[in-house]
Tab-separated table of C-alpha atoms in Angstrom:
chain	number	residue	atom	x	y	z
A	955	UNK	CA	121.486	237.641	18.355
A	956	UNK	CA	120.072	236.796	21.765
A	957	UNK	CA	122.058	237.516	24.926
A	958	UNK	CA	121.519	237.438	28.672
A	959	UNK	CA	122.946	239.829	31.232
A	960	UNK	CA	123.107	238.693	34.842
A	961	UNK	CA	122.871	241.605	37.251
A	962	UNK	CA	120.643	244.669	36.844
A	963	UNK	CA	122.742	247.167	38.729
A	964	UNK	CA	124.353	250.178	37.119
A	965	UNK	CA	126.532	248.291	34.617
A	966	UNK	CA	124.085	245.508	33.832
A	967	UNK	CA	121.083	247.727	33.206
A	968	UNK	CA	122.946	250.256	31.069
A	969	UNK	CA	124.588	247.438	29.090
A	970	UNK	CA	121.298	245.624	28.535
A	971	UNK	CA	119.378	248.715	27.469
A	972	UNK	CA	122.102	249.866	25.073
A	973	UNK	CA	122.517	246.442	23.470
A	974	UNK	CA	118.733	246.279	23.004
A	975	UNK	CA	118.758	249.747	21.447
A	976	UNK	CA	121.115	248.378	18.783
A	977	UNK	CA	118.744	245.542	17.954
A	978	UNK	CA	119.924	242.648	20.106
A	979	UNK	CA	117.373	240.595	22.003
A	980	UNK	CA	118.401	241.050	25.641
A	981	UNK	CA	117.216	239.286	28.791
A	982	UNK	CA	118.306	240.895	32.050
A	983	UNK	CA	118.477	238.483	34.993
A	984	UNK	CA	118.490	239.359	38.673
A	985	UNK	CA	117.631	237.292	41.743
A	986	UNK	CA	116.039	240.347	43.379
A	987	UNK	CA	112.377	239.708	42.537
A	988	UNK	CA	111.256	243.144	43.699
A	989	UNK	CA	113.782	244.850	41.419
A	990	UNK	CA	112.739	242.733	38.449
A	991	UNK	CA	109.058	243.482	39.045
A	992	UNK	CA	109.826	247.193	39.275
A	993	UNK	CA	111.759	247.047	35.994
A	994	UNK	CA	108.861	245.275	34.321
A	995	UNK	CA	106.673	248.159	35.457
A	996	UNK	CA	109.103	250.734	34.059
A	997	UNK	CA	110.714	251.789	37.348
A	998	UNK	CA	114.508	251.744	37.318
A	999	UNK	CA	116.580	251.400	40.508
A	1000	UNK	CA	119.222	254.035	39.701
A	1001	UNK	CA	119.395	257.591	38.425
A	1002	UNK	CA	121.170	257.902	35.083
A	1003	UNK	CA	120.165	260.536	32.515
A	1004	UNK	CA	118.235	258.990	29.636
A	1005	UNK	CA	118.187	255.454	31.021
A	1006	UNK	CA	114.533	255.304	32.042
A	1007	UNK	CA	113.362	256.258	28.551
A	1008	UNK	CA	115.817	253.832	26.940
A	1009	UNK	CA	114.595	250.936	29.077
A	1010	UNK	CA	110.940	251.769	28.463
A	1011	UNK	CA	111.389	252.076	24.700
A	1012	UNK	CA	113.181	248.755	24.280
A	1013	UNK	CA	110.934	246.872	26.682
A	1014	UNK	CA	107.919	248.109	24.714
A	1015	UNK	CA	109.586	247.011	21.470
A	1016	UNK	CA	110.048	243.489	22.851
A	1017	UNK	CA	113.845	243.601	22.761
A	1018	UNK	CA	114.432	243.928	26.510
A	1019	UNK	CA	113.123	241.400	29.049
A	1020	UNK	CA	113.491	240.976	32.807
A	1021	UNK	CA	113.474	237.633	34.649
A	1022	UNK	CA	114.704	236.259	37.984
A	1023	UNK	CA	116.361	233.020	36.847
A	1024	UNK	CA	118.982	232.359	34.176
A	1025	UNK	CA	117.297	229.021	33.530
A	1026	UNK	CA	114.430	230.923	31.980
A	1027	UNK	CA	116.511	232.073	29.020
A	1028	UNK	CA	119.711	229.978	28.849
A	1029	UNK	CA	118.456	227.718	26.053
A	1030	UNK	CA	117.765	230.606	23.683
A	1031	UNK	CA	120.841	232.819	24.207
A	1032	UNK	CA	124.254	232.539	22.623
A	1033	UNK	CA	126.074	234.766	25.099
A	1034	UNK	CA	125.759	235.363	28.847
A	1035	UNK	CA	127.295	238.519	30.349
A	1036	UNK	CA	127.966	238.655	34.066
A	1037	UNK	CA	127.565	242.182	35.423
A	1038	UNK	CA	127.155	241.404	39.120
A	1039	UNK	CA	128.909	243.416	41.812
A	1040	UNK	CA	132.398	242.818	43.140
A	1041	UNK	CA	132.392	244.831	46.385
A	1042	UNK	CA	135.629	245.149	48.362
A	1043	UNK	CA	136.099	242.855	51.327
A	1044	UNK	CA	137.616	244.026	54.616
A	1045	UNK	CA	141.139	243.665	53.171
A	1046	UNK	CA	140.423	245.687	50.033
A	1047	UNK	CA	140.293	242.666	47.712
A	1048	UNK	CA	137.402	242.312	45.267
A	1049	UNK	CA	134.729	239.915	46.548
A	1050	UNK	CA	134.172	237.459	43.693
A	1051	UNK	CA	131.365	235.533	45.365
A	1052	UNK	CA	128.649	236.727	42.991
A	1053	UNK	CA	130.817	236.299	39.879
A	1054	UNK	CA	131.687	232.714	40.778
A	1055	UNK	CA	128.062	231.927	41.612
A	1056	UNK	CA	127.065	233.060	38.129
A	1057	UNK	CA	129.781	230.769	36.734
A	1058	UNK	CA	128.463	227.818	38.733
A	1059	UNK	CA	124.901	228.520	37.605
A	1060	UNK	CA	126.099	228.780	34.002
A	1061	UNK	CA	127.859	225.414	34.333
A	1062	UNK	CA	124.750	223.766	35.757
A	1063	UNK	CA	122.463	225.072	33.019
A	1064	UNK	CA	124.162	225.182	29.610
A	1065	UNK	CA	123.214	222.488	27.122
A	1066	UNK	CA	125.021	223.765	24.040
A	1067	UNK	CA	128.138	225.868	23.279
A	1068	UNK	CA	127.731	229.255	24.943
A	1069	UNK	CA	130.034	232.201	25.591
A	1070	UNK	CA	130.327	233.564	29.141
A	1071	UNK	CA	131.548	237.174	29.181
A	1072	UNK	CA	132.818	238.799	32.373
A	1073	UNK	CA	131.795	242.468	32.409
A	1074	UNK	CA	132.103	242.820	36.180
A	1075	UNK	CA	135.299	244.501	37.368
A	1076	UNK	CA	137.515	241.633	38.489
A	1077	UNK	CA	141.213	241.182	39.335
A	1078	UNK	CA	143.660	239.437	37.044
A	1079	UNK	CA	143.166	235.690	37.127
A	1080	UNK	CA	139.406	235.758	37.671
A	1081	UNK	CA	138.575	234.369	34.232
A	1082	UNK	CA	140.654	231.283	34.989
A	1083	UNK	CA	138.711	230.796	38.223
A	1084	UNK	CA	135.434	231.266	36.357
A	1085	UNK	CA	136.425	228.667	33.751
A	1086	UNK	CA	137.392	226.208	36.493
A	1087	UNK	CA	134.054	226.753	38.258
A	1088	UNK	CA	132.115	226.031	35.065
A	1089	UNK	CA	134.201	222.930	34.353
A	1090	UNK	CA	133.560	221.594	37.859
A	1091	UNK	CA	129.811	221.931	37.377
A	1092	UNK	CA	129.970	220.204	33.994
A	1093	UNK	CA	132.019	217.379	35.530
A	1094	UNK	CA	129.413	216.930	38.258
A	1095	UNK	CA	126.820	216.586	35.497
A	1096	UNK	CA	129.025	214.151	33.585
A	1097	UNK	CA	128.749	216.435	30.560
A	1098	UNK	CA	131.292	217.686	28.027
A	1099	UNK	CA	129.992	220.907	26.490
A	1100	UNK	CA	132.157	223.426	24.690
A	1101	UNK	CA	132.044	226.910	26.162
A	1102	UNK	CA	134.208	230.017	26.050
A	1103	UNK	CA	135.077	232.666	28.615
A	1104	UNK	CA	135.854	236.250	27.631
A	1105	UNK	CA	136.659	239.480	29.489
A	1106	UNK	CA	134.920	242.707	28.476
A	1107	UNK	CA	135.506	245.359	31.162
A	1108	UNK	CA	133.293	248.453	31.194
A	1109	UNK	CA	134.547	252.042	31.132
A	1110	UNK	CA	131.322	253.924	31.768
A	1111	UNK	CA	131.147	257.311	33.476
A	1112	UNK	CA	128.145	257.732	35.736
A	1113	UNK	CA	126.068	260.602	34.418
A	1114	UNK	CA	127.221	259.939	30.831
A	1115	UNK	CA	126.964	256.156	30.692
A	1116	UNK	CA	124.629	255.871	27.719
A	1117	UNK	CA	126.786	258.149	25.552
A	1118	UNK	CA	129.889	256.235	26.647
A	1119	UNK	CA	128.330	252.905	25.754
A	1120	UNK	CA	126.765	253.958	22.464
A	1121	UNK	CA	129.854	255.839	21.234
A	1122	UNK	CA	132.844	254.259	23.011
A	1123	UNK	CA	136.358	255.528	22.446
A	1124	UNK	CA	137.432	251.883	22.647
A	1125	UNK	CA	136.071	248.471	23.579
A	1126	UNK	CA	138.476	246.133	25.374
A	1127	UNK	CA	137.915	242.400	24.897
A	1128	UNK	CA	140.025	239.553	26.211
A	1129	UNK	CA	139.508	236.205	24.469
A	1130	UNK	CA	141.020	232.735	24.331
A	1131	UNK	CA	139.599	231.491	21.025
A	1132	UNK	CA	138.842	232.653	17.517
A	1133	UNK	CA	135.182	231.730	17.998
A	1134	UNK	CA	134.875	234.036	21.022
A	1135	UNK	CA	136.636	236.795	19.116
A	1136	UNK	CA	134.189	236.528	16.197
A	1137	UNK	CA	131.171	236.535	18.513
A	1138	UNK	CA	132.334	239.647	20.383
A	1139	UNK	CA	133.181	241.409	17.119
A	1140	UNK	CA	129.660	240.689	15.887
A	1141	UNK	CA	128.090	242.041	19.085
A	1142	UNK	CA	129.967	245.340	18.979
A	1143	UNK	CA	130.011	245.958	15.218
A	1144	UNK	CA	126.754	248.014	15.236
A	1145	UNK	CA	128.305	250.472	17.698
A	1146	UNK	CA	131.497	250.927	15.715
A	1147	UNK	CA	130.510	250.783	12.058
A	1148	UNK	CA	132.517	253.852	11.079
A	1149	UNK	CA	135.568	253.090	13.177
A	1150	UNK	CA	135.921	249.591	14.642
A	1151	UNK	CA	137.740	250.312	17.883
A	1152	UNK	CA	137.638	246.915	19.570
A	1153	UNK	CA	140.969	246.097	21.156
A	1154	UNK	CA	141.337	242.334	21.305
A	1155	UNK	CA	143.923	240.943	23.690
A	1156	UNK	CA	144.569	238.074	26.055
A	1157	UNK	CA	142.261	237.818	29.055
A	1158	UNK	CA	144.756	238.748	31.822
A	1159	UNK	CA	145.665	241.922	29.915
A	1160	UNK	CA	141.986	242.844	29.537
A	1161	UNK	CA	141.408	242.290	33.259
A	1162	UNK	CA	144.431	244.449	34.112
A	1163	UNK	CA	143.433	247.204	31.669
A	1164	UNK	CA	140.313	248.040	33.665
A	1165	UNK	CA	142.194	248.462	36.933
A	1166	UNK	CA	145.102	250.283	35.311
A	1167	UNK	CA	142.770	252.779	33.616
A	1168	UNK	CA	140.895	253.648	36.801
A	1169	UNK	CA	144.108	253.787	38.824
A	1170	UNK	CA	145.652	256.212	36.326
A	1171	UNK	CA	142.638	258.546	36.447
A	1172	UNK	CA	142.551	258.369	40.239
A	1173	UNK	CA	146.276	259.118	40.288
A	1174	UNK	CA	145.766	262.317	38.324
A	1175	UNK	CA	143.087	263.445	40.785
A	1176	UNK	CA	145.171	262.695	43.877
A	1177	UNK	CA	148.257	264.252	42.287
A	1178	UNK	CA	146.416	267.527	41.702
A	1179	UNK	CA	144.989	267.427	45.209
A	1180	UNK	CA	148.503	267.030	46.589
A	1181	UNK	CA	149.633	269.975	44.451
A	1182	UNK	CA	146.617	272.004	45.610
A	1183	UNK	CA	147.440	271.440	49.246
A	1184	UNK	CA	150.998	272.611	48.649
A	1185	UNK	CA	149.662	275.633	46.733
A	1186	UNK	CA	147.758	276.644	49.862
A	1187	UNK	CA	150.994	276.552	51.864
A	1188	UNK	CA	153.161	278.480	49.396
A	1189	UNK	CA	150.569	280.976	48.146
A	1190	UNK	CA	150.061	279.620	44.634
A	1191	UNK	CA	146.726	279.172	42.810
A	1192	UNK	CA	146.083	275.581	41.769
A	1193	UNK	CA	143.731	276.717	38.989
A	1194	UNK	CA	146.588	278.609	37.335
A	1195	UNK	CA	148.852	275.607	37.847
A	1196	UNK	CA	146.236	273.295	36.313
A	1197	UNK	CA	145.978	275.494	33.234
A	1198	UNK	CA	149.743	275.692	33.002
A	1199	UNK	CA	150.356	271.954	33.025
A	1200	UNK	CA	147.136	270.928	31.279
A	1201	UNK	CA	148.102	272.895	28.171
A	1202	UNK	CA	151.082	270.573	27.732
A	1203	UNK	CA	149.981	268.073	25.079
A	1204	UNK	CA	151.901	265.329	26.864
A	1205	UNK	CA	149.744	265.844	29.973
A	1206	UNK	CA	146.377	267.144	28.790
A	1207	UNK	CA	143.668	268.719	30.949
A	1208	UNK	CA	141.441	265.756	31.843
A	1209	UNK	CA	141.080	264.737	35.506
A	1210	UNK	CA	143.333	267.549	36.731
A	1211	UNK	CA	140.759	269.359	38.877
A	1212	UNK	CA	141.610	269.742	42.543
A	1213	UNK	CA	138.864	269.260	45.105
A	1214	UNK	CA	137.683	267.205	48.040
A	1215	UNK	CA	138.518	263.795	46.602
A	1216	UNK	CA	136.968	261.161	44.392
A	1217	UNK	CA	134.266	258.674	45.342
A	1218	UNK	CA	131.832	256.380	43.594
A	1219	UNK	CA	131.632	252.690	42.885
A	1220	UNK	CA	134.822	252.352	40.829
A	1221	UNK	CA	137.855	254.440	41.711
A	1222	UNK	CA	138.032	253.779	45.483
A	1223	UNK	CA	137.283	250.067	45.109
A	1224	UNK	CA	139.508	249.479	42.105
A	1225	UNK	CA	142.498	251.374	43.497
A	1226	UNK	CA	142.344	249.328	46.693
A	1227	UNK	CA	141.879	246.078	44.772
A	1228	UNK	CA	144.863	246.796	42.513
A	1229	UNK	CA	147.047	247.504	45.530
A	1230	UNK	CA	145.805	244.287	47.102
A	1231	UNK	CA	146.648	242.306	43.952
A	1232	UNK	CA	150.180	243.688	44.117
A	1233	UNK	CA	150.589	242.618	47.736
A	1234	UNK	CA	149.268	239.149	46.940
A	1235	UNK	CA	152.051	238.803	44.396
A	1236	UNK	CA	154.712	240.166	46.719
A	1237	UNK	CA	154.909	243.574	45.051
A	1238	UNK	CA	154.112	246.893	46.704
A	1239	UNK	CA	152.151	249.209	44.397
A	1240	UNK	CA	153.575	252.283	46.115
A	1241	UNK	CA	152.118	254.913	43.782
A	1242	UNK	CA	148.665	253.312	43.851
A	1243	UNK	CA	148.666	253.029	47.633
A	1244	UNK	CA	149.692	256.684	47.955
A	1245	UNK	CA	146.815	257.671	45.642
A	1246	UNK	CA	144.376	256.034	48.037
A	1247	UNK	CA	145.929	257.669	51.124
A	1248	UNK	CA	145.856	261.136	49.565
A	1249	UNK	CA	142.220	260.706	48.576
A	1250	UNK	CA	141.089	259.616	52.025
A	1251	UNK	CA	142.901	262.593	53.547
A	1252	UNK	CA	141.386	264.968	50.989
A	1253	UNK	CA	137.826	264.067	51.934
A	1254	UNK	CA	138.422	265.630	55.345
A	1255	UNK	CA	139.671	268.923	53.924
A	1256	UNK	CA	136.348	270.829	53.614
A	1257	UNK	CA	135.634	270.330	57.315
A	1258	UNK	CA	139.225	271.307	58.162
A	1259	UNK	CA	138.779	274.509	56.125
A	1260	UNK	CA	135.553	275.222	58.013
A	1261	UNK	CA	137.182	274.596	61.361
A	1262	UNK	CA	139.961	277.038	60.490
A	1263	UNK	CA	137.416	279.789	59.782
A	1264	UNK	CA	135.426	279.127	62.958
A	1265	UNK	CA	138.338	278.904	65.349
A	1266	UNK	CA	138.007	275.131	65.561
A	1267	UNK	CA	134.620	275.026	67.281
A	1268	UNK	CA	131.712	273.563	65.275
A	1269	UNK	CA	129.437	272.649	68.189
A	1270	UNK	CA	125.990	274.161	67.783
A	1271	UNK	CA	126.712	275.533	64.314
A	1272	UNK	CA	124.456	274.897	61.320
A	1273	UNK	CA	126.123	273.917	58.070
A	1274	UNK	CA	124.349	273.852	54.696
A	1275	UNK	CA	125.645	271.047	52.503
A	1276	UNK	CA	125.255	271.613	48.787
A	1277	UNK	CA	125.693	268.279	47.011
A	1278	UNK	CA	125.547	264.773	48.459
A	1279	UNK	CA	126.278	262.514	45.469
A	1280	UNK	CA	129.915	261.797	44.752
A	1281	UNK	CA	129.587	263.579	41.373
A	1282	UNK	CA	126.904	265.387	39.342
A	1283	UNK	CA	124.262	263.558	37.292
A	1284	UNK	CA	123.959	260.598	39.642
A	1285	UNK	CA	122.362	259.717	42.961
A	1286	UNK	CA	125.308	257.469	43.842
A	1287	UNK	CA	126.753	258.205	47.296
A	1288	UNK	CA	129.165	255.317	47.516
A	1289	UNK	CA	132.439	256.623	49.009
A	1290	UNK	CA	131.141	260.190	48.542
A	1291	UNK	CA	133.083	263.003	50.264
A	1292	UNK	CA	129.713	264.119	51.670
A	1293	UNK	CA	129.584	261.005	53.848
A	1294	UNK	CA	132.913	261.932	55.450
A	1295	UNK	CA	131.849	265.547	55.907
A	1296	UNK	CA	128.534	264.566	57.487
A	1297	UNK	CA	130.221	262.149	59.871
A	1298	UNK	CA	132.779	264.775	60.915
A	1299	UNK	CA	130.222	267.557	61.300
A	1300	UNK	CA	127.825	265.475	63.383
A	1301	UNK	CA	130.724	264.174	65.446
A	1302	UNK	CA	131.759	267.734	66.290
A	1303	UNK	CA	128.255	268.778	67.307
A	1304	UNK	CA	127.094	270.607	64.192
A	1305	UNK	CA	123.676	270.509	62.569
A	1306	UNK	CA	123.222	269.947	58.842
A	1307	UNK	CA	120.792	271.309	56.267
A	1308	UNK	CA	121.298	269.239	53.127
A	1309	UNK	CA	120.370	269.706	49.491
A	1310	UNK	CA	121.108	267.661	46.366
A	1311	UNK	CA	119.068	267.622	43.121
A	1312	UNK	CA	118.703	263.814	43.046
A	1313	UNK	CA	120.543	262.148	45.950
A	1314	UNK	CA	118.327	263.233	48.863
A	1315	UNK	CA	116.470	259.940	49.153
A	1316	UNK	CA	119.691	257.978	48.930
A	1317	UNK	CA	121.169	260.036	51.755
A	1318	UNK	CA	118.027	259.619	53.838
A	1319	UNK	CA	118.141	255.876	53.217
A	1320	UNK	CA	121.756	255.704	54.355
A	1321	UNK	CA	121.756	258.118	57.273
A	1322	UNK	CA	118.188	258.969	58.229
A	1323	UNK	CA	117.915	262.325	59.971
A	1324	UNK	CA	120.465	261.635	62.750
A	1325	UNK	CA	117.909	262.335	65.486
A	1326	UNK	CA	116.805	265.532	63.792
A	1327	UNK	CA	120.310	266.894	63.221
A	1328	UNK	CA	120.062	266.446	59.428
A	1329	UNK	CA	117.304	268.411	57.683
A	1330	UNK	CA	116.649	267.676	54.011
A	1331	UNK	CA	115.547	270.777	52.114
A	1332	UNK	CA	113.789	271.431	48.809
A	1333	UNK	CA	116.203	274.009	47.383
A	1334	UNK	CA	119.776	275.220	47.753
A	1335	UNK	CA	118.574	278.479	49.302
A	1336	UNK	CA	116.294	276.725	51.772
A	1337	UNK	CA	119.329	274.718	52.897
A	1338	UNK	CA	121.179	277.981	53.560
A	1339	UNK	CA	118.446	279.493	55.744
A	1340	UNK	CA	119.941	280.234	59.155
A	1341	UNK	CA	123.204	278.482	58.265
A	1342	UNK	CA	126.524	279.568	59.694
A	1343	UNK	CA	128.290	278.177	56.638
A	1344	UNK	CA	127.617	276.736	53.191
A	1345	UNK	CA	129.807	273.828	52.100
A	1346	UNK	CA	129.706	272.784	48.439
A	1347	UNK	CA	130.728	269.164	47.832
A	1348	UNK	CA	129.204	268.298	44.414
A	1349	UNK	CA	129.466	270.615	41.409
A	1350	UNK	CA	125.897	270.284	40.116
A	1351	UNK	CA	125.209	272.870	37.391
A	1352	UNK	CA	122.398	274.528	39.356
A	1353	UNK	CA	124.809	275.176	42.234
A	1354	UNK	CA	127.544	276.837	40.192
A	1355	UNK	CA	126.231	280.436	40.016
A	1356	UNK	CA	124.330	281.286	43.199
A	1357	UNK	CA	122.608	284.605	43.782
A	1358	UNK	CA	125.151	285.731	46.350
A	1359	UNK	CA	123.032	288.585	47.705
A	1360	UNK	CA	120.079	286.248	48.226
A	1361	UNK	CA	122.369	283.691	49.833
A	1362	UNK	CA	123.916	286.264	52.187
A	1363	UNK	CA	120.442	287.334	53.246
A	1364	UNK	CA	119.379	283.775	54.020
A	1365	UNK	CA	122.470	282.839	56.036
A	1366	UNK	CA	123.157	283.582	59.678
A	1367	UNK	CA	126.894	283.327	59.179
A	1368	UNK	CA	129.246	284.313	56.381
A	1369	UNK	CA	131.380	281.278	55.461
A	1370	UNK	CA	131.514	279.587	52.052
A	1371	UNK	CA	133.611	276.422	51.764
A	1372	UNK	CA	134.052	275.500	48.115
A	1373	UNK	CA	135.050	271.843	47.972
A	1374	UNK	CA	135.134	271.818	44.149
A	1375	UNK	CA	136.762	275.196	43.345
A	1376	UNK	CA	133.870	276.369	41.170
A	1377	UNK	CA	133.085	279.791	42.659
A	1378	UNK	CA	134.725	283.121	41.849
A	1379	UNK	CA	136.428	284.490	44.948
A	1380	UNK	CA	135.808	288.128	43.985
A	1381	UNK	CA	132.053	287.520	43.587
A	1382	UNK	CA	131.837	285.714	46.914
A	1383	UNK	CA	133.770	288.334	48.835
A	1384	UNK	CA	131.827	291.172	47.177
A	1385	UNK	CA	128.757	289.768	48.942
A	1386	UNK	CA	130.567	290.138	52.292
A	1387	UNK	CA	131.154	286.397	52.581
A	1388	UNK	CA	134.341	284.674	53.636
A	1389	UNK	CA	135.602	282.160	51.077
A	1390	UNK	CA	137.715	279.027	51.416
A	1391	UNK	CA	138.610	276.763	48.485
A	1392	UNK	CA	141.273	274.131	47.890
A	1393	UNK	CA	144.661	275.247	46.632
A	1394	UNK	CA	143.516	278.825	45.985
C-alpha cells in the first residue's frame, strides 16, 4: 500500500518512518523545502531516540520518500494522512488553518477515490469541516469523486514514540464508511498481528478520545501537585502519599509524580482546547480549567522555593539549571517549566548557568544568552561552578545521582532545589547542602 503523510514534524515523521518500517511505501510531504532537503540528506529536525536510524534505514530501502508538494504523489497513493500542527490561538482554541489547507489541497488534487485521515490533534467537529472543505474544492472543479474522511488520533510519548507506535496499547480510528474501516484495518494489521487492538468508533468520539485522554493524564499530574503543595503545609511527604494511593488498583501509579508541572506540545495545548470547546458549547469544563490553573501555578514553584531559602533576594545570584527540556529524552521546550524559571530568574536579577543533554541548542535558539546572563555549559558540574544554587527541572538519568561532594566543592552556595523530587534528602544534607523539594 502507498500512503502520503502531510507534515514532517514530530507526529508526521515518526508516523511515516514507522509505517515504512512495516513495509508500506510512504511519501512525507512538507512545504518547508529546507526541512525536506535536510531529511533527504539524513538530517532529522527533532530529537527522538532511534528515529534518525529508522528514517535512514527506510529511506535507503526505498520505502520512505520526502517531497514538497502533495501533487507529486497524490496519483499513486490510496491514503493521505494529515499530521500538520494545530497550535493554540490567543483564546486557547486549536488553530485549524493548516489542517483545512491540507483538505483544500486534497480536494483540488484527487482524481480517484482516496481516504483522507486526520492524525493531527483536532477538536470535535473538525472532520465535518474537513469534508466540507474537500467538497467545496470538488464543486469548484465540477467533479464528483468519492472520498472518505477518517480520524486517527496519535497517542505518542516523546522519548518513547517509536515503541509506542510499533507496539501500541490501542489504535483509535473514527470512520464513516465500511470502506474506510477496511482500509484502516489493513494499514494497522501488521502492527497488531497477535492482538488486533484497533478501536473503531464514530468520528466525533475518536476526536474527543484524544482530548479526553490527555486531559485525564494532565488531571492526575495537577491533582498530585495540589496534594504535594498541601503536604508541604501540613508536614506530610507526597512520595509516601503517592505510594499509598498508587497501590490501589483502582487508581494505579502512572502519572502520579509531583513536580514543577507538565509542558510539551500536547498537554498544555489540549487541555486549553478542550476547555475552549466546552465554552463554545455553553458548558464550563471546571475540572479541566482547574487542571490548567494548577499547572501554570506549579511552574513558578521552584523559583518560589529558591526565594524562600535566599530570603527573597535573587539579584546578583548565580543559579545552575539542570534540565531545560520539558521531559527527558527530547529536546522539546514547548511550555517547559524551565522557560518560566528562566524568565523569573532573569526578571529578579539572577544569572543562569544552564545544562541539558540535548536541549541546549533549542534553548539558545529561543532565548539567546540574554545579554550574557545565560551561560550554556558542557556538563552538569560545569553549570554548578560558582553557583549559589542548583535547580533541577528535568529528570534526565545522568542528573539523578550526582557526586554530592564534587558538587559541593564546585558551588559557591549551598542550595539544591529539586523540581522533580528525585534526590534523597539525607544524601543531599550529608554533603552540607540545603534541600528543597515539592511536597516533601
